[in-house]
Amino acid sequence: MAPDATATDIETTDRDPGFVPRPIDNNARRSLNGHWAFAPGPADSPPGEAADWRRHEVPNQWNTQGYEVPDGSRGWYRRTVTVPPSWLEGRVFLRVGAAYSDAVVRVNNETIGSHVGGYTPFEFDVTEALNPGDSNVITVGVAEASRADDISQASPGAGIVRGVSLFAVPACHLTDVDVRTTLDDETATVTIAATVRNANESGTDATWHMSLSGPDGETIRTSEDRVSLEPGESCDVQAALDVTDPVTWDPERPRLHDISVSLHEEGECHKVTERVGLREVTVEGNQLLVNGESITLRGVNWRESDAEGGIAVPEAATRRDAEALRAANVNYVRTGHHPPSEAFVEACDELGIIVEMEAPIAFLRFENEHLADDPAYRDVLCRQAVEIVARDKNHPSVCIWSLANESDWGENFQAVANAVRAADPTRPVTFNWGMYLDDAEEAVDIANHHYPALRDSKVDTEDFRDFDRPVLFDEFAHTYCYDGRELATDPGLRDDYVRVLEACWDEVTDLDACAGAAIWAGLDHHTPEFRWGVIDRHRCERPEYWHVKKVYAPVTVSDPTWGPEGLTVTVHNGATFADLAERTLTWSADGEEGAIDATAAPGESIQVSLPVPETAEDATLRVLHPAGFAVNVFDFHRDPDPAPVKPIGDANPTVSRTDAEVTVRTEAGTLSVDRRGGAVTIAPLDGEPVVSGLFAVIATPPQDDVSVPPAYGRPMNGRLSPWRCEDVTATEDGAVEIAGGYYYDTINVASGQFRVEPEGDAFVISSEFELHEDREMRELGISLSLSPALDTLSWTRDARWRGYPEDHVGRPRGTAHAATERATDASDLDRTRSWAGSASERGTRDFRSTKRNVHVARLTDSDGRGVEILGDGESHVRFAADDDATRVAVLNRSLAGVGLELLDRHALLDEDPTVPAGTTLSESVTLRVHGQSD
């Protein structure tokens, strides 16, 4: 599969981490998770009894537990354990899932060993240091700084961050189990290799037994033999089990088998089990194949973390994370930029998520470039990589090894590549940024490129058009993060992200060599400045999550046709492996529901009929996965057009003028304009004003700096100002013009007029201004000031998808409230609500999000008094609550948000924020007033 990994002078030494398989016998294993005593202390020895030993939960990070450890010191963990005397007749091992990042282990005051590496497991044989009974003290000292810390994307805290266990095995025991599968036509060969070690003081004969069981629990094949070993000797044993018509593992059908390996010697037994999948990953030409089928990976980057525990995430929580990803039709995770917990990988095995497992090595470039060649770092680089291979080599979901993130190639990485290939030659290898470096290209199977379509870089997407090997775009379609002020102004940019995602996805999947792509990112980091996840750090699904689900959905529909006998649609099965019959299709309408039998092979389509009642105006079709989540959801409306807007009749205006104001009374309401400043008041004929204040031209610039959420106190004020009113005139038919301009000092930026004209029971508000200087404008429109009592928004709009969650800010119709509770920063967000329902001081995110392509947007108070903005499906509206008014921006221009230089969303979407001098800025709004008489 791989290029010749030996074609280098870089030596690969024996770096076998030597993980002993833990026995299935619960009496021979003990979790040490939970309460430990903790105290900071010297680097070379734990503090004495007089130290301030306090309780610390393991696994966790000490900073999340409220502790501080000075530089140059260690955080010392201590726990007393009971060891059954029978355990000491064999060998006892201490396994630590990970400790960030330099750990030393002592047992009963004896130093057992040390380990450098913040995210990888390690274990020690502690038998000789233990005593039978309850007088055993295990101490682990952890320092944050180390060579492992130097080469990783640094953690914001340290400690024992993964689980700890103690387990016993017989003196003659297994030290390794390695399971590999090869597929050939209709058969599979499952090769089980194990290493046996005799730690007895005398020679021994032992019997080993291996078996393979299917997903149904039935035994498929077994093998058994005997082995003789001298004292201290180890040997390898192996069985090749042939399986006819194998039930294979793939991401659409993650069917798991059980491997059992047992070793019997003089009444002692060491038995272990592994859950495996019969699958094979290969590279042929420019295609990545799973079980011989070319696959497209639909992915996200995933850094396992949360707001409370840092990188120490409970097993139940990380299982829910994996389930949330799979429910979003994610079939691929790149673990950027360090390995997750084994619990997460196990969930990926069961759910069908292919994992690109990345070594905890990142950013060896710029000031750290020398570390890619520094021999002093070679061992820690290689050891961490092979520790992860040893941990995860039997997991079917782990299909790709990634050597590092965004680093410059050097001799150390050649050593890492050699070490990984020696440990596991069955999986392809990639290296992030490998496409920039000729040396790295020769060392890996899968090329790699970050942010195609979003930046002008050394490697353009089209450079992969005729590429001769697969390429992964394992960072692409970056979500919003670095434009915090734009997000504070308009949370709806996260809904508009769908345009970015679709454009990037279409561009990369148009390439034959594209093996897949992974969005940056699936989850926020636990530090608040990196809020880039489609799921936030509190596990709320952001608007982007639904778009990921829809864009990645393998089942789609088209051509809905309503008829007297129901609704007919065409269903396309875009899966790679699963027939449509392996999914469940259900429909619902008018309180009735049912299931539909449908069969379509991967890549094929079928027409299905939904027997909805003849009276039904709406219907829903759901495609359900056997794991219980909806692969896709489709809503259909018999009349796809919005409800017709009430016709505009005759206005019958009455105009009156004074030196102070112009007043127009019509069937639409009462319009008053201050002749000195141009402030406008609009009220129903029998009620209080609903519009009150200056109109303003909205000309919001793109954000010109880098900031990250939260930025709730710093929204961008896109209204042009200062305003100078120059004239107010009115015609006899009730049209009022407010002429003036916008000035900075003596410079006239734009000049023109607003016009308010009654038409029947509505007012048409328009603006026309000539721009006198070049300006960048992300948004363009009119701002109106409304009564602060108006706090309930409802709307109908043209949306991207058929089907949305009830609380998605981009849904085609809905109701949103400004919020009664107000928060001033992210820590005050009301997490009992959804992401859309969380509020800042300017209202809920749902209320403040731009509603694009609006037909009708109504803002009312509790009595139904308010305004209705009538659109044509082209205008966009956004509301925000201030202390003295509710502001509405009616926009005819709303571009994507900006990013860093390498995230040019405007170029991707063919949008140009520059508006040249001489351009006429124009907008028109039709507004209807609702008063007490409605």
PDB file of C-alpha atoms in Angstrom, residues 102-331:
ATOM      1  CA  ASP A 102       5.113  14.419  32.094  1.00  0.00           C
ATOM      2  CA  ALA A 103       4.220  11.768  34.662  1.00  0.00           C
ATOM      3  CA  VAL A 104       6.218   9.841  37.245  1.00  0.00           C
ATOM      4  CA  VAL A 105       4.667   6.845  39.039  1.00  0.00           C
ATOM      5  CA  ARG A 106       5.559   5.704  42.560  1.00  0.00           C
ATOM      6  CA  VAL A 107       4.155   2.729  44.435  1.00  0.00           C
ATOM      7  CA  ASN A 108       4.764   2.470  48.162  1.00  0.00           C
ATOM      8  CA  ASN A 109       7.526   5.096  47.903  1.00  0.00           C
ATOM      9  CA  GLU A 110       9.290   3.207  45.117  1.00  0.00           C
ATOM     10  CA  THR A 111       9.655   4.929  41.768  1.00  0.00           C
ATOM     11  CA  ILE A 112       8.254   2.602  39.113  1.00  0.00           C
ATOM     12  CA  GLY A 113       8.709   4.635  35.956  1.00  0.00           C
ATOM     13  CA  SER A 114       7.935   7.793  34.057  1.00  0.00           C
ATOM     14  CA  HIS A 115       6.169   8.790  30.856  1.00  0.00           C
ATOM     15  CA  VAL A 116       6.196  11.839  28.613  1.00  0.00           C
ATOM     16  CA  GLY A 117       3.150  12.359  26.398  1.00  0.00           C
ATOM     17  CA  GLY A 118      -0.041  14.236  27.197  1.00  0.00           C
ATOM     18  CA  TYR A 119      -2.715  12.262  25.339  1.00  0.00           C
ATOM     19  CA  THR A 120      -1.395   8.711  25.078  1.00  0.00           C
ATOM     20  CA  PRO A 121      -1.696   5.724  27.434  1.00  0.00           C
ATOM     21  CA  PHE A 122       1.076   4.089  29.415  1.00  0.00           C
ATOM     22  CA  GLU A 123       1.373   1.226  31.875  1.00  0.00           C
ATOM     23  CA  PHE A 124       3.848  -0.292  34.300  1.00  0.00           C
ATOM     24  CA  ASP A 125       4.290  -3.694  35.891  1.00  0.00           C
ATOM     25  CA  VAL A 126       3.957  -2.796  39.573  1.00  0.00           C
ATOM     26  CA  THR A 127       3.902  -6.326  40.991  1.00  0.00           C
ATOM     27  CA  GLU A 128       7.175  -6.188  42.909  1.00  0.00           C
ATOM     28  CA  ALA A 129       6.306  -2.931  44.651  1.00  0.00           C
ATOM     29  CA  LEU A 130       2.895  -4.054  45.955  1.00  0.00           C
ATOM     30  CA  ASN A 131       1.916  -5.600  49.261  1.00  0.00           C
ATOM     31  CA  PRO A 132      -1.066  -7.892  49.779  1.00  0.00           C
ATOM     32  CA  GLY A 133      -3.927  -6.092  51.459  1.00  0.00           C
ATOM     33  CA  ASP A 134      -4.905  -2.442  51.855  1.00  0.00           C
ATOM     34  CA  SER A 135      -1.569  -0.789  52.612  1.00  0.00           C
ATOM     35  CA  ASN A 136      -0.617   0.194  49.073  1.00  0.00           C
ATOM     36  CA  VAL A 137      -0.133   3.854  48.176  1.00  0.00           C
ATOM     37  CA  ILE A 138      -0.011   4.806  44.515  1.00  0.00           C
ATOM     38  CA  THR A 139       1.366   8.243  43.758  1.00  0.00           C
ATOM     39  CA  VAL A 140       1.433   9.930  40.370  1.00  0.00           C
ATOM     40  CA  GLY A 141       3.254  13.218  39.910  1.00  0.00           C
ATOM     41  CA  VAL A 142       2.394  15.268  36.809  1.00  0.00           C
ATOM     42  CA  ALA A 143       4.179  18.258  35.308  1.00  0.00           C
ATOM     43  CA  GLU A 144       2.545  20.276  32.565  1.00  0.00           C
ATOM     44  CA  ALA A 145       5.739  21.301  30.761  1.00  0.00           C
ATOM     45  CA  SER A 146       7.636  18.676  28.783  1.00  0.00           C
ATOM     46  CA  ARG A 147       8.853  17.881  25.309  1.00  0.00           C
ATOM     47  CA  ALA A 148       5.408  16.430  24.629  1.00  0.00           C
ATOM     48  CA  ASP A 149       3.899  19.797  25.576  1.00  0.00           C
ATOM     49  CA  ASP A 150       6.363  21.541  23.260  1.00  0.00           C
ATOM     50  CA  ILE A 151       5.137  19.598  20.233  1.00  0.00           C
ATOM     51  CA  SER A 152       1.401  19.579  20.906  1.00  0.00           C
ATOM     52  CA  GLN A 153      -1.307  22.153  20.634  1.00  0.00           C
ATOM     53  CA  ALA A 154      -0.878  23.022  24.265  1.00  0.00           C
ATOM     54  CA  SER A 155      -3.555  22.074  26.751  1.00  0.00           C
ATOM     55  CA  PRO A 156      -4.951  24.845  28.956  1.00  0.00           C
ATOM     56  CA  GLY A 157      -4.371  22.661  31.974  1.00  0.00           C
ATOM     57  CA  ALA A 158      -2.717  19.491  33.149  1.00  0.00           C
ATOM     58  CA  GLY A 159      -3.300  16.416  35.258  1.00  0.00           C
ATOM     59  CA  ILE A 160      -4.461  12.826  34.939  1.00  0.00           C
ATOM     60  CA  VAL A 161      -6.874  13.415  32.076  1.00  0.00           C
ATOM     61  CA  ARG A 162      -7.914   9.852  31.204  1.00  0.00           C
ATOM     62  CA  GLY A 163      -8.913   6.874  33.313  1.00  0.00           C
ATOM     63  CA  VAL A 164      -6.646   4.851  35.612  1.00  0.00           C
ATOM     64  CA  SER A 165      -6.951   1.122  36.279  1.00  0.00           C
ATOM     65  CA  LEU A 166      -5.152  -1.663  38.099  1.00  0.00           C
ATOM     66  CA  PHE A 167      -5.431  -5.243  36.836  1.00  0.00           C
ATOM     67  CA  ALA A 168      -3.924  -8.664  37.405  1.00  0.00           C
ATOM     68  CA  VAL A 169      -2.986 -11.433  34.970  1.00  0.00           C
ATOM     69  CA  PRO A 170      -1.459 -14.880  35.523  1.00  0.00           C
ATOM     70  CA  ALA A 171       2.318 -15.251  35.457  1.00  0.00           C
ATOM     71  CA  CYS A 172       1.965 -16.815  32.016  1.00  0.00           C
ATOM     72  CA  HIS A 173      -0.115 -14.266  30.167  1.00  0.00           C
ATOM     73  CA  LEU A 174      -0.891 -12.499  26.921  1.00  0.00           C
ATOM     74  CA  THR A 175       1.028  -9.308  26.230  1.00  0.00           C
ATOM     75  CA  ASP A 176      -0.559  -8.345  22.914  1.00  0.00           C
ATOM     76  CA  VAL A 177      -3.492  -9.184  20.638  1.00  0.00           C
ATOM     77  CA  ASP A 178      -3.534  -7.954  17.042  1.00  0.00           C
ATOM     78  CA  VAL A 179      -6.492  -8.563  14.709  1.00  0.00           C
ATOM     79  CA  ARG A 180      -6.320  -7.970  10.952  1.00  0.00           C
ATOM     80  CA  THR A 181      -8.760  -8.700   8.137  1.00  0.00           C
ATOM     81  CA  THR A 182      -8.217  -9.253   4.428  1.00  0.00           C
ATOM     82  CA  LEU A 183     -11.125  -9.549   2.007  1.00  0.00           C
ATOM     83  CA  ASP A 184     -11.147 -11.553  -1.200  1.00  0.00           C
ATOM     84  CA  ASP A 185     -14.334 -11.780  -3.263  1.00  0.00           C
ATOM     85  CA  GLU A 186     -16.852 -13.530  -1.009  1.00  0.00           C
ATOM     86  CA  THR A 187     -14.478 -14.534   1.766  1.00  0.00           C
ATOM     87  CA  ALA A 188     -12.596 -12.896   4.591  1.00  0.00           C
ATOM     88  CA  THR A 189      -9.511 -14.023   6.428  1.00  0.00           C
ATOM     89  CA  VAL A 190      -9.319 -12.854  10.020  1.00  0.00           C
ATOM     90  CA  THR A 191      -5.791 -13.184  11.339  1.00  0.00           C
ATOM     91  CA  ILE A 192      -5.460 -13.116  15.127  1.00  0.00           C
ATOM     92  CA  ALA A 193      -1.912 -12.737  16.397  1.00  0.00           C
ATOM     93  CA  ALA A 194      -1.060 -12.825  20.098  1.00  0.00           C
ATOM     94  CA  THR A 195       2.102 -12.653  22.119  1.00  0.00           C
ATOM     95  CA  VAL A 196       2.511 -14.959  25.120  1.00  0.00           C
ATOM     96  CA  ARG A 197       4.969 -14.284  27.952  1.00  0.00           C
ATOM     97  CA  ASN A 198       6.026 -16.681  30.666  1.00  0.00           C
ATOM     98  CA  ALA A 199       6.919 -14.738  33.817  1.00  0.00           C
ATOM     99  CA  ASN A 200       7.150 -17.889  35.932  1.00  0.00           C
ATOM    100  CA  GLU A 201      10.450 -18.980  37.421  1.00  0.00           C
ATOM    101  CA  SER A 202      10.166 -22.282  35.585  1.00  0.00           C
ATOM    102  CA  GLY A 203       9.224 -23.454  32.131  1.00  0.00           C
ATOM    103  CA  THR A 204       5.591 -24.091  31.326  1.00  0.00           C
ATOM    104  CA  ASP A 205       3.189 -25.483  28.763  1.00  0.00           C
ATOM    105  CA  ALA A 206       0.073 -23.459  27.965  1.00  0.00           C
ATOM    106  CA  THR A 207      -2.951 -23.834  25.711  1.00  0.00           C
ATOM    107  CA  TRP A 208      -4.250 -20.918  23.718  1.00  0.00           C
ATOM    108  CA  HIS A 209      -7.714 -20.658  22.222  1.00  0.00           C
ATOM    109  CA  MET A 210      -9.039 -18.139  19.731  1.00  0.00           C
ATOM    110  CA  SER A 211     -12.605 -17.701  18.484  1.00  0.00           C
ATOM    111  CA  LEU A 212     -14.589 -15.362  16.243  1.00  0.00           C
ATOM    112  CA  SER A 213     -18.265 -14.651  16.908  1.00  0.00           C
ATOM    113  CA  GLY A 214     -20.657 -12.835  14.579  1.00  0.00           C
ATOM    114  CA  PRO A 215     -22.925  -9.850  15.261  1.00  0.00           C
ATOM    115  CA  ASP A 216     -25.634 -12.318  16.324  1.00  0.00           C
ATOM    116  CA  GLY A 217     -23.360 -13.793  19.003  1.00  0.00           C
ATOM    117  CA  GLU A 218     -22.966 -17.143  17.248  1.00  0.00           C
ATOM    118  CA  THR A 219     -19.451 -18.601  17.062  1.00  0.00           C
ATOM    119  CA  ILE A 220     -18.164 -18.633  13.477  1.00  0.00           C
ATOM    120  CA  ARG A 221     -14.663 -20.125  13.713  1.00  0.00           C
ATOM    121  CA  THR A 222     -12.248 -21.264  16.408  1.00  0.00           C
ATOM    122  CA  SER A 223      -8.608 -22.301  16.639  1.00  0.00           C
ATOM    123  CA  GLU A 224      -6.547 -23.863  19.420  1.00  0.00           C
ATOM    124  CA  ASP A 225      -2.973 -25.025  20.019  1.00  0.00           C
ATOM    125  CA  ARG A 226      -0.308 -25.461  22.681  1.00  0.00           C
ATOM    126  CA  VAL A 227       2.868 -23.561  23.332  1.00  0.00           C
ATOM    127  CA  SER A 228       5.930 -24.270  25.513  1.00  0.00           C
ATOM    128  CA  LEU A 229       7.972 -21.457  27.023  1.00  0.00           C
ATOM    129  CA  GLU A 230      11.114 -21.246  29.120  1.00  0.00           C
ATOM    130  CA  PRO A 231      11.253 -18.870  32.134  1.00  0.00           C
ATOM    131  CA  GLY A 232      11.087 -15.252  30.961  1.00  0.00           C
ATOM    132  CA  GLU A 233      10.482 -16.303  27.363  1.00  0.00           C
ATOM    133  CA  SER A 234       7.904 -14.740  25.013  1.00  0.00           C
ATOM    134  CA  CYS A 235       6.597 -16.101  21.745  1.00  0.00           C
ATOM    135  CA  ASP A 236       4.031 -15.227  19.090  1.00  0.00           C
ATOM    136  CA  VAL A 237       1.013 -17.379  18.262  1.00  0.00           C
ATOM    137  CA  GLN A 238      -1.382 -16.915  15.381  1.00  0.00           C
ATOM    138  CA  ALA A 239      -4.590 -18.190  13.851  1.00  0.00           C
ATOM    139  CA  ALA A 240      -5.988 -17.403  10.400  1.00  0.00           C
ATOM    140  CA  LEU A 241      -9.761 -17.878  10.419  1.00  0.00           C
ATOM    141  CA  ASP A 242     -11.480 -18.027   7.032  1.00  0.00           C
ATOM    142  CA  VAL A 243     -15.034 -16.703   6.862  1.00  0.00           C
ATOM    143  CA  THR A 244     -17.374 -17.359   3.921  1.00  0.00           C
ATOM    144  CA  ASP A 245     -19.913 -14.627   3.037  1.00  0.00           C
ATOM    145  CA  PRO A 246     -18.594 -12.347   5.758  1.00  0.00           C
ATOM    146  CA  VAL A 247     -20.792  -9.738   7.407  1.00  0.00           C
ATOM    147  CA  THR A 248     -18.525  -6.761   6.931  1.00  0.00           C
ATOM    148  CA  TRP A 249     -18.183  -3.472   8.799  1.00  0.00           C
ATOM    149  CA  ASP A 250     -18.680  -0.192   6.980  1.00  0.00           C
ATOM    150  CA  PRO A 251     -19.869   3.249   8.118  1.00  0.00           C
ATOM    151  CA  GLU A 252     -23.425   2.636   6.903  1.00  0.00           C
ATOM    152  CA  ARG A 253     -23.632  -0.863   8.424  1.00  0.00           C
ATOM    153  CA  PRO A 254     -21.254  -0.934  11.412  1.00  0.00           C
ATOM    154  CA  ARG A 255     -21.652  -4.628  12.185  1.00  0.00           C
ATOM    155  CA  LEU A 256     -19.277  -5.805  14.876  1.00  0.00           C
ATOM    156  CA  HIS A 257     -17.781  -9.203  15.658  1.00  0.00           C
ATOM    157  CA  ASP A 258     -16.216 -10.433  18.881  1.00  0.00           C
ATOM    158  CA  ILE A 259     -12.742 -11.920  19.089  1.00  0.00           C
ATOM    159  CA  SER A 260     -11.957 -14.022  22.137  1.00  0.00           C
ATOM    160  CA  VAL A 261      -8.396 -15.041  23.032  1.00  0.00           C
ATOM    161  CA  SER A 262      -7.662 -17.117  26.097  1.00  0.00           C
ATOM    162  CA  LEU A 263      -4.481 -18.631  27.544  1.00  0.00           C
ATOM    163  CA  HIS A 264      -4.720 -21.561  29.960  1.00  0.00           C
ATOM    164  CA  GLU A 265      -1.813 -22.691  32.105  1.00  0.00           C
ATOM    165  CA  GLU A 266      -2.026 -24.905  35.216  1.00  0.00           C
ATOM    166  CA  GLY A 267      -5.538 -23.807  36.109  1.00  0.00           C
ATOM    167  CA  GLU A 268      -4.882 -20.140  35.435  1.00  0.00           C
ATOM    168  CA  CYS A 269      -6.567 -18.364  32.588  1.00  0.00           C
ATOM    169  CA  HIS A 270      -5.939 -15.018  30.952  1.00  0.00           C
ATOM    170  CA  LYS A 271      -8.938 -14.287  28.727  1.00  0.00           C
ATOM    171  CA  VAL A 272      -9.508 -11.142  26.693  1.00  0.00           C
ATOM    172  CA  THR A 273     -12.070 -10.038  24.125  1.00  0.00           C
ATOM    173  CA  GLU A 274     -11.946  -7.474  21.359  1.00  0.00           C
ATOM    174  CA  ARG A 275     -14.843  -6.003  19.389  1.00  0.00           C
ATOM    175  CA  VAL A 276     -13.717  -5.863  15.782  1.00  0.00           C
ATOM    176  CA  GLY A 277     -15.108  -5.253  12.339  1.00  0.00           C
ATOM    177  CA  LEU A 278     -14.392  -7.305   9.256  1.00  0.00           C
ATOM    178  CA  ARG A 279     -13.225  -4.528   6.977  1.00  0.00           C
ATOM    179  CA  GLU A 280     -10.280  -3.591   4.820  1.00  0.00           C
ATOM    180  CA  VAL A 281      -8.980  -0.112   3.981  1.00  0.00           C
ATOM    181  CA  THR A 282      -6.856   0.264   0.859  1.00  0.00           C
ATOM    182  CA  VAL A 283      -5.627   2.887  -1.568  1.00  0.00           C
ATOM    183  CA  GLU A 284      -5.818   2.155  -5.274  1.00  0.00           C
ATOM    184  CA  GLY A 285      -4.698   4.920  -7.596  1.00  0.00           C
ATOM    185  CA  ASN A 286      -6.444   8.108  -6.469  1.00  0.00           C
ATOM    186  CA  GLN A 287      -9.224   6.307  -4.605  1.00  0.00           C
ATOM    187  CA  LEU A 288      -9.638   5.481  -0.940  1.00  0.00           C
ATOM    188  CA  LEU A 289     -11.456   2.163  -0.680  1.00  0.00           C
ATOM    189  CA  VAL A 290     -13.328   0.555   2.176  1.00  0.00           C
ATOM    190  CA  ASN A 291     -14.027  -3.107   1.459  1.00  0.00           C
ATOM    191  CA  GLY A 292     -13.175  -2.438  -2.167  1.00  0.00           C
ATOM    192  CA  GLU A 293     -15.685   0.418  -2.547  1.00  0.00           C
ATOM    193  CA  SER A 294     -14.619   3.984  -3.250  1.00  0.00           C
ATOM    194  CA  ILE A 295     -15.847   6.132  -0.389  1.00  0.00           C
ATOM    195  CA  THR A 296     -16.453   9.825   0.227  1.00  0.00           C
ATOM    196  CA  LEU A 297     -15.838  10.870   3.810  1.00  0.00           C
ATOM    197  CA  ARG A 298     -18.270  13.478   5.160  1.00  0.00           C
ATOM    198  CA  GLY A 299     -16.522  14.804   8.177  1.00  0.00           C
ATOM    199  CA  VAL A 300     -15.792  17.208  10.958  1.00  0.00           C
ATOM    200  CA  ASN A 301     -12.737  17.864  13.061  1.00  0.00           C
ATOM    201  CA  TRP A 302     -13.288  16.745  16.630  1.00  0.00           C
ATOM    202  CA  ARG A 303     -11.302  17.754  19.678  1.00  0.00           C
ATOM    203  CA  GLU A 304     -12.793  15.950  22.644  1.00  0.00           C
ATOM    204  CA  SER A 305     -13.423  18.551  25.348  1.00  0.00           C
ATOM    205  CA  ASP A 306     -16.090  20.379  27.287  1.00  0.00           C
ATOM    206  CA  ALA A 307     -16.527  23.532  29.323  1.00  0.00           C
ATOM    207  CA  GLU A 308     -16.284  21.861  32.743  1.00  0.00           C
ATOM    208  CA  GLY A 309     -13.748  19.047  32.450  1.00  0.00           C
ATOM    209  CA  GLY A 310     -11.427  20.313  29.758  1.00  0.00           C
ATOM    210  CA  ILE A 311     -10.137  17.323  27.822  1.00  0.00           C
ATOM    211  CA  ALA A 312     -11.364  14.894  30.497  1.00  0.00           C
ATOM    212  CA  VAL A 313     -14.842  14.059  29.162  1.00  0.00           C
ATOM    213  CA  PRO A 314     -16.973  11.381  30.894  1.00  0.00           C
ATOM    214  CA  GLU A 315     -17.609   8.229  28.884  1.00  0.00           C
ATOM    215  CA  ALA A 316     -21.382   8.753  28.775  1.00  0.00           C
ATOM    216  CA  ALA A 317     -20.909  12.299  27.514  1.00  0.00           C
ATOM    217  CA  THR A 318     -18.458  11.333  24.794  1.00  0.00           C
ATOM    218  CA  ARG A 319     -20.854   8.605  23.673  1.00  0.00           C
ATOM    219  CA  ARG A 320     -23.590  11.244  23.311  1.00  0.00           C
ATOM    220  CA  ASP A 321     -21.155  13.372  21.316  1.00  0.00           C
ATOM    221  CA  ALA A 322     -20.549  10.559  18.850  1.00  0.00           C
ATOM    222  CA  GLU A 323     -24.282   9.938  18.574  1.00  0.00           C
ATOM    223  CA  ALA A 324     -24.872  13.626  17.822  1.00  0.00           C
ATOM    224  CA  LEU A 325     -22.263  13.535  15.071  1.00  0.00           C
ATOM    225  CA  ARG A 326     -23.710  10.412  13.494  1.00  0.00           C
ATOM    226  CA  ALA A 327     -27.195  11.929  13.648  1.00  0.00           C
ATOM    227  CA  ALA A 328     -25.777  14.811  11.575  1.00  0.00           C
ATOM    228  CA  ASN A 329     -24.804  12.249   8.887  1.00  0.00           C
ATOM    229  CA  VAL A 330     -21.139  12.635   9.770  1.00  0.00           C
ATOM    230  CA  ASN A 331     -19.331   9.455   8.760  1.00  0.00           C
TER     231      ASN A 331
END
